[in-house]
Amino acid sequence: MTDQTPPPGTNPQSYPSAPPPAYNAPAQGQAVPGRTLGIVALVVAIFFNVIGLILGIVALVQSRKAGVKNGWAVAAIVVGAVLTVVGIIVAISLVALFSAAAGFAGEAFEACQAAGFTGTVVVQGQTVDCATISG
């Protein structure tokens, strides 16, 4: 019979060690600087666009200083920027709509006032019943 014992100093149960972490990657268990702020920024960016955009930029700067990537912060910046632009477009559209409506209402009031608030008048191609406008 042959001896099946391993040579001294070796362990048949050992496994190869895990590869080392990537360059500048935080070790296991370490928090990524700015990651939590990036997640918070993404959630805030959905409801308060400009604040979320600013928090996302702060989180990205923190992560870059530590030399790590922060996808949450980038997502917060993108969402905050896009929703801010959409909000500005909607606000401009609403202001234009309300100013046009106010202009129509003013013209209708003046036309009905000239008619003594009786009958109907035509304003911007629309027939307006002056009885519905109080003077």
PDB file of C-alpha atoms in Angstrom:
ATOM      1  CA  MET A   1       0.000   0.000   0.000  1.00  0.00           C
ATOM      2  CA  THR A   2       1.049   3.513  -0.714  1.00  0.00           C
ATOM      3  CA  ASP A   3       0.855   6.304   1.772  1.00  0.00           C
ATOM      4  CA  GLN A   4      -1.970   8.758   0.844  1.00  0.00           C
ATOM      5  CA  THR A   5      -0.917  11.537   3.196  1.00  0.00           C
ATOM      6  CA  PRO A   6      -0.099  14.877   1.589  1.00  0.00           C
ATOM      7  CA  PRO A   7       3.392  16.285   1.866  1.00  0.00           C
ATOM      8  CA  PRO A   8       4.003  18.511   4.874  1.00  0.00           C
ATOM      9  CA  GLY A   9       2.969  22.190   4.483  1.00  0.00           C
ATOM     10  CA  THR A  10       0.159  21.534   2.005  1.00  0.00           C
ATOM     11  CA  ASN A  11      -3.532  21.395   2.721  1.00  0.00           C
ATOM     12  CA  PRO A  12      -5.656  19.342   0.332  1.00  0.00           C
ATOM     13  CA  GLN A  13      -8.775  21.260   1.483  1.00  0.00           C
ATOM     14  CA  SER A  14      -7.499  24.730   0.527  1.00  0.00           C
ATOM     15  CA  TYR A  15      -9.037  26.634  -2.351  1.00  0.00           C
ATOM     16  CA  PRO A  16      -7.470  29.372  -4.419  1.00  0.00           C
ATOM     17  CA  SER A  17      -7.950  32.841  -2.977  1.00  0.00           C
ATOM     18  CA  ALA A  18     -10.333  35.359  -4.490  1.00  0.00           C
ATOM     19  CA  PRO A  19      -8.876  37.798  -6.965  1.00  0.00           C
ATOM     20  CA  PRO A  20      -7.878  41.162  -5.525  1.00  0.00           C
ATOM     21  CA  PRO A  21     -10.421  44.000  -5.815  1.00  0.00           C
ATOM     22  CA  ALA A  22     -10.278  46.204  -8.875  1.00  0.00           C
ATOM     23  CA  TYR A  23      -8.093  49.286  -8.812  1.00  0.00           C
ATOM     24  CA  ASN A  24      -9.605  51.972  -6.562  1.00  0.00           C
ATOM     25  CA  ALA A  25     -12.596  49.782  -5.735  1.00  0.00           C
ATOM     26  CA  PRO A  26     -13.611  49.843  -2.079  1.00  0.00           C
ATOM     27  CA  ALA A  27     -12.958  46.697  -0.086  1.00  0.00           C
ATOM     28  CA  GLN A  28     -15.868  44.454   0.830  1.00  0.00           C
ATOM     29  CA  GLY A  29     -18.039  46.023   3.493  1.00  0.00           C
ATOM     30  CA  GLN A  30     -16.811  49.566   2.878  1.00  0.00           C
ATOM     31  CA  ALA A  31     -19.407  52.124   1.879  1.00  0.00           C
ATOM     32  CA  VAL A  32     -18.972  53.862  -1.456  1.00  0.00           C
ATOM     33  CA  PRO A  33     -18.708  57.590  -0.771  1.00  0.00           C
ATOM     34  CA  GLY A  34     -21.731  59.373  -2.180  1.00  0.00           C
ATOM     35  CA  ARG A  35     -23.684  56.197  -2.954  1.00  0.00           C
ATOM     36  CA  THR A  36     -26.380  56.743  -0.330  1.00  0.00           C
ATOM     37  CA  LEU A  37     -26.635  60.383  -1.320  1.00  0.00           C
ATOM     38  CA  GLY A  38     -26.938  59.280  -4.951  1.00  0.00           C
ATOM     39  CA  ILE A  39     -29.885  57.016  -4.132  1.00  0.00           C
ATOM     40  CA  VAL A  40     -31.552  59.768  -2.116  1.00  0.00           C
ATOM     41  CA  ALA A  41     -30.893  62.217  -4.966  1.00  0.00           C
ATOM     42  CA  LEU A  42     -32.599  59.912  -7.466  1.00  0.00           C
ATOM     43  CA  VAL A  43     -35.726  59.643  -5.340  1.00  0.00           C
ATOM     44  CA  VAL A  44     -35.772  63.384  -4.644  1.00  0.00           C
ATOM     45  CA  ALA A  45     -35.198  64.169  -8.362  1.00  0.00           C
ATOM     46  CA  ILE A  46     -38.494  62.520  -9.223  1.00  0.00           C
ATOM     47  CA  PHE A  47     -40.495  64.874  -7.024  1.00  0.00           C
ATOM     48  CA  PHE A  48     -38.253  67.943  -6.600  1.00  0.00           C
ATOM     49  CA  ASN A  49     -36.256  68.070  -9.818  1.00  0.00           C
ATOM     50  CA  VAL A  50     -33.754  70.835  -9.176  1.00  0.00           C
ATOM     51  CA  ILE A  51     -32.974  69.692  -5.619  1.00  0.00           C
ATOM     52  CA  GLY A  52     -32.439  66.114  -6.825  1.00  0.00           C
ATOM     53  CA  LEU A  53     -30.219  67.388  -9.633  1.00  0.00           C
ATOM     54  CA  ILE A  54     -28.049  69.320  -7.169  1.00  0.00           C
ATOM     55  CA  LEU A  55     -27.837  66.374  -4.744  1.00  0.00           C
ATOM     56  CA  GLY A  56     -26.890  64.084  -7.633  1.00  0.00           C
ATOM     57  CA  ILE A  57     -24.051  66.383  -8.620  1.00  0.00           C
ATOM     58  CA  VAL A  58     -22.814  66.520  -5.012  1.00  0.00           C
ATOM     59  CA  ALA A  59     -22.943  62.708  -4.755  1.00  0.00           C
ATOM     60  CA  LEU A  60     -21.067  62.307  -8.042  1.00  0.00           C
ATOM     61  CA  VAL A  61     -18.349  64.720  -6.914  1.00  0.00           C
ATOM     62  CA  GLN A  62     -17.941  62.800  -3.640  1.00  0.00           C
ATOM     63  CA  SER A  63     -17.634  59.511  -5.493  1.00  0.00           C
ATOM     64  CA  ARG A  64     -15.186  60.869  -8.053  1.00  0.00           C
ATOM     65  CA  LYS A  65     -12.957  62.253  -5.285  1.00  0.00           C
ATOM     66  CA  ALA A  66     -12.851  58.733  -3.816  1.00  0.00           C
ATOM     67  CA  GLY A  67     -12.128  57.312  -7.276  1.00  0.00           C
ATOM     68  CA  VAL A  68     -15.255  55.159  -7.584  1.00  0.00           C
ATOM     69  CA  LYS A  69     -18.172  55.217  -9.972  1.00  0.00           C
ATOM     70  CA  ASN A  70     -21.652  56.110  -8.801  1.00  0.00           C
ATOM     71  CA  GLY A  71     -24.428  55.100 -11.185  1.00  0.00           C
ATOM     72  CA  TRP A  72     -27.117  56.283  -8.774  1.00  0.00           C
ATOM     73  CA  ALA A  73     -25.754  59.821  -8.851  1.00  0.00           C
ATOM     74  CA  VAL A  74     -25.551  59.815 -12.654  1.00  0.00           C
ATOM     75  CA  ALA A  75     -29.152  58.564 -12.846  1.00  0.00           C
ATOM     76  CA  ALA A  76     -30.258  61.300 -10.436  1.00  0.00           C
ATOM     77  CA  ILE A  77     -28.533  63.942 -12.568  1.00  0.00           C
ATOM     78  CA  VAL A  78     -30.164  62.666 -15.762  1.00  0.00           C
ATOM     79  CA  VAL A  79     -33.645  62.338 -14.225  1.00  0.00           C
ATOM     80  CA  GLY A  80     -33.373  65.712 -12.480  1.00  0.00           C
ATOM     81  CA  ALA A  81     -32.211  67.472 -15.649  1.00  0.00           C
ATOM     82  CA  VAL A  82     -34.825  65.881 -17.915  1.00  0.00           C
ATOM     83  CA  LEU A  83     -37.694  66.527 -15.523  1.00  0.00           C
ATOM     84  CA  THR A  84     -36.516  70.103 -14.943  1.00  0.00           C
ATOM     85  CA  VAL A  85     -36.558  70.773 -18.698  1.00  0.00           C
ATOM     86  CA  VAL A  86     -40.000  69.149 -19.003  1.00  0.00           C
ATOM     87  CA  GLY A  87     -41.248  71.256 -16.086  1.00  0.00           C
ATOM     88  CA  ILE A  88     -39.986  74.452 -17.701  1.00  0.00           C
ATOM     89  CA  ILE A  89     -41.692  73.558 -20.994  1.00  0.00           C
ATOM     90  CA  VAL A  90     -44.977  72.800 -19.211  1.00  0.00           C
ATOM     91  CA  ALA A  91     -44.772  76.050 -17.221  1.00  0.00           C
ATOM     92  CA  ILE A  92     -44.168  78.117 -20.361  1.00  0.00           C
ATOM     93  CA  SER A  93     -47.079  76.374 -22.090  1.00  0.00           C
ATOM     94  CA  LEU A  94     -49.417  77.038 -19.169  1.00  0.00           C
ATOM     95  CA  VAL A  95     -48.430  80.697 -18.975  1.00  0.00           C
ATOM     96  CA  ALA A  96     -49.076  81.077 -22.723  1.00  0.00           C
ATOM     97  CA  LEU A  97     -52.418  79.286 -22.414  1.00  0.00           C
ATOM     98  CA  PHE A  98     -53.600  81.377 -19.475  1.00  0.00           C
ATOM     99  CA  SER A  99     -52.466  84.639 -21.043  1.00  0.00           C
ATOM    100  CA  ALA A 100     -54.353  83.770 -24.230  1.00  0.00           C
ATOM    101  CA  ALA A 101     -57.435  82.899 -22.182  1.00  0.00           C
ATOM    102  CA  ALA A 102     -57.122  86.146 -20.231  1.00  0.00           C
ATOM    103  CA  GLY A 103     -56.827  88.082 -23.488  1.00  0.00           C
ATOM    104  CA  PHE A 104     -59.963  86.425 -24.862  1.00  0.00           C
ATOM    105  CA  ALA A 105     -61.858  87.097 -21.636  1.00  0.00           C
ATOM    106  CA  GLY A 106     -60.819  90.761 -21.695  1.00  0.00           C
ATOM    107  CA  GLU A 107     -61.945  91.183 -25.300  1.00  0.00           C
ATOM    108  CA  ALA A 108     -65.235  89.428 -24.576  1.00  0.00           C
ATOM    109  CA  PHE A 109     -65.864  91.670 -21.576  1.00  0.00           C
ATOM    110  CA  GLU A 110     -65.145  94.835 -23.562  1.00  0.00           C
ATOM    111  CA  ALA A 111     -67.390  93.702 -26.442  1.00  0.00           C
ATOM    112  CA  CYS A 112     -70.248  92.827 -24.105  1.00  0.00           C
ATOM    113  CA  GLN A 113     -69.783  96.099 -22.219  1.00  0.00           C
ATOM    114  CA  ALA A 114     -70.152  97.976 -25.493  1.00  0.00           C
ATOM    115  CA  ALA A 115     -73.316  95.950 -26.206  1.00  0.00           C
ATOM    116  CA  GLY A 116     -74.746  96.719 -22.757  1.00  0.00           C
ATOM    117  CA  PHE A 117     -74.311  93.095 -21.621  1.00  0.00           C
ATOM    118  CA  THR A 118     -77.281  91.997 -23.755  1.00  0.00           C
ATOM    119  CA  GLY A 119     -77.377  89.684 -26.732  1.00  0.00           C
ATOM    120  CA  THR A 120     -74.367  87.957 -28.226  1.00  0.00           C
ATOM    121  CA  VAL A 121     -71.087  89.214 -29.658  1.00  0.00           C
ATOM    122  CA  VAL A 122     -68.404  87.557 -31.787  1.00  0.00           C
ATOM    123  CA  VAL A 123     -64.890  87.627 -30.294  1.00  0.00           C
ATOM    124  CA  GLN A 124     -61.963  86.004 -32.120  1.00  0.00           C
ATOM    125  CA  GLY A 125     -64.397  83.973 -34.188  1.00  0.00           C
ATOM    126  CA  GLN A 126     -66.294  82.693 -31.119  1.00  0.00           C
ATOM    127  CA  THR A 127     -69.870  83.637 -30.281  1.00  0.00           C
ATOM    128  CA  VAL A 128     -70.188  84.855 -26.706  1.00  0.00           C
ATOM    129  CA  ASP A 129     -73.497  85.257 -24.877  1.00  0.00           C
ATOM    130  CA  CYS A 130     -73.231  88.507 -22.959  1.00  0.00           C
ATOM    131  CA  ALA A 131     -75.811  87.357 -20.406  1.00  0.00           C
ATOM    132  CA  THR A 132     -73.170  84.966 -19.020  1.00  0.00           C
ATOM    133  CA  ILE A 133     -70.729  87.813 -18.381  1.00  0.00           C
ATOM    134  CA  SER A 134     -71.548  89.969 -15.367  1.00  0.00           C
ATOM    135  CA  GLY A 135     -70.697  93.626 -15.530  1.00  0.00           C
TER     136      GLY A 135
END
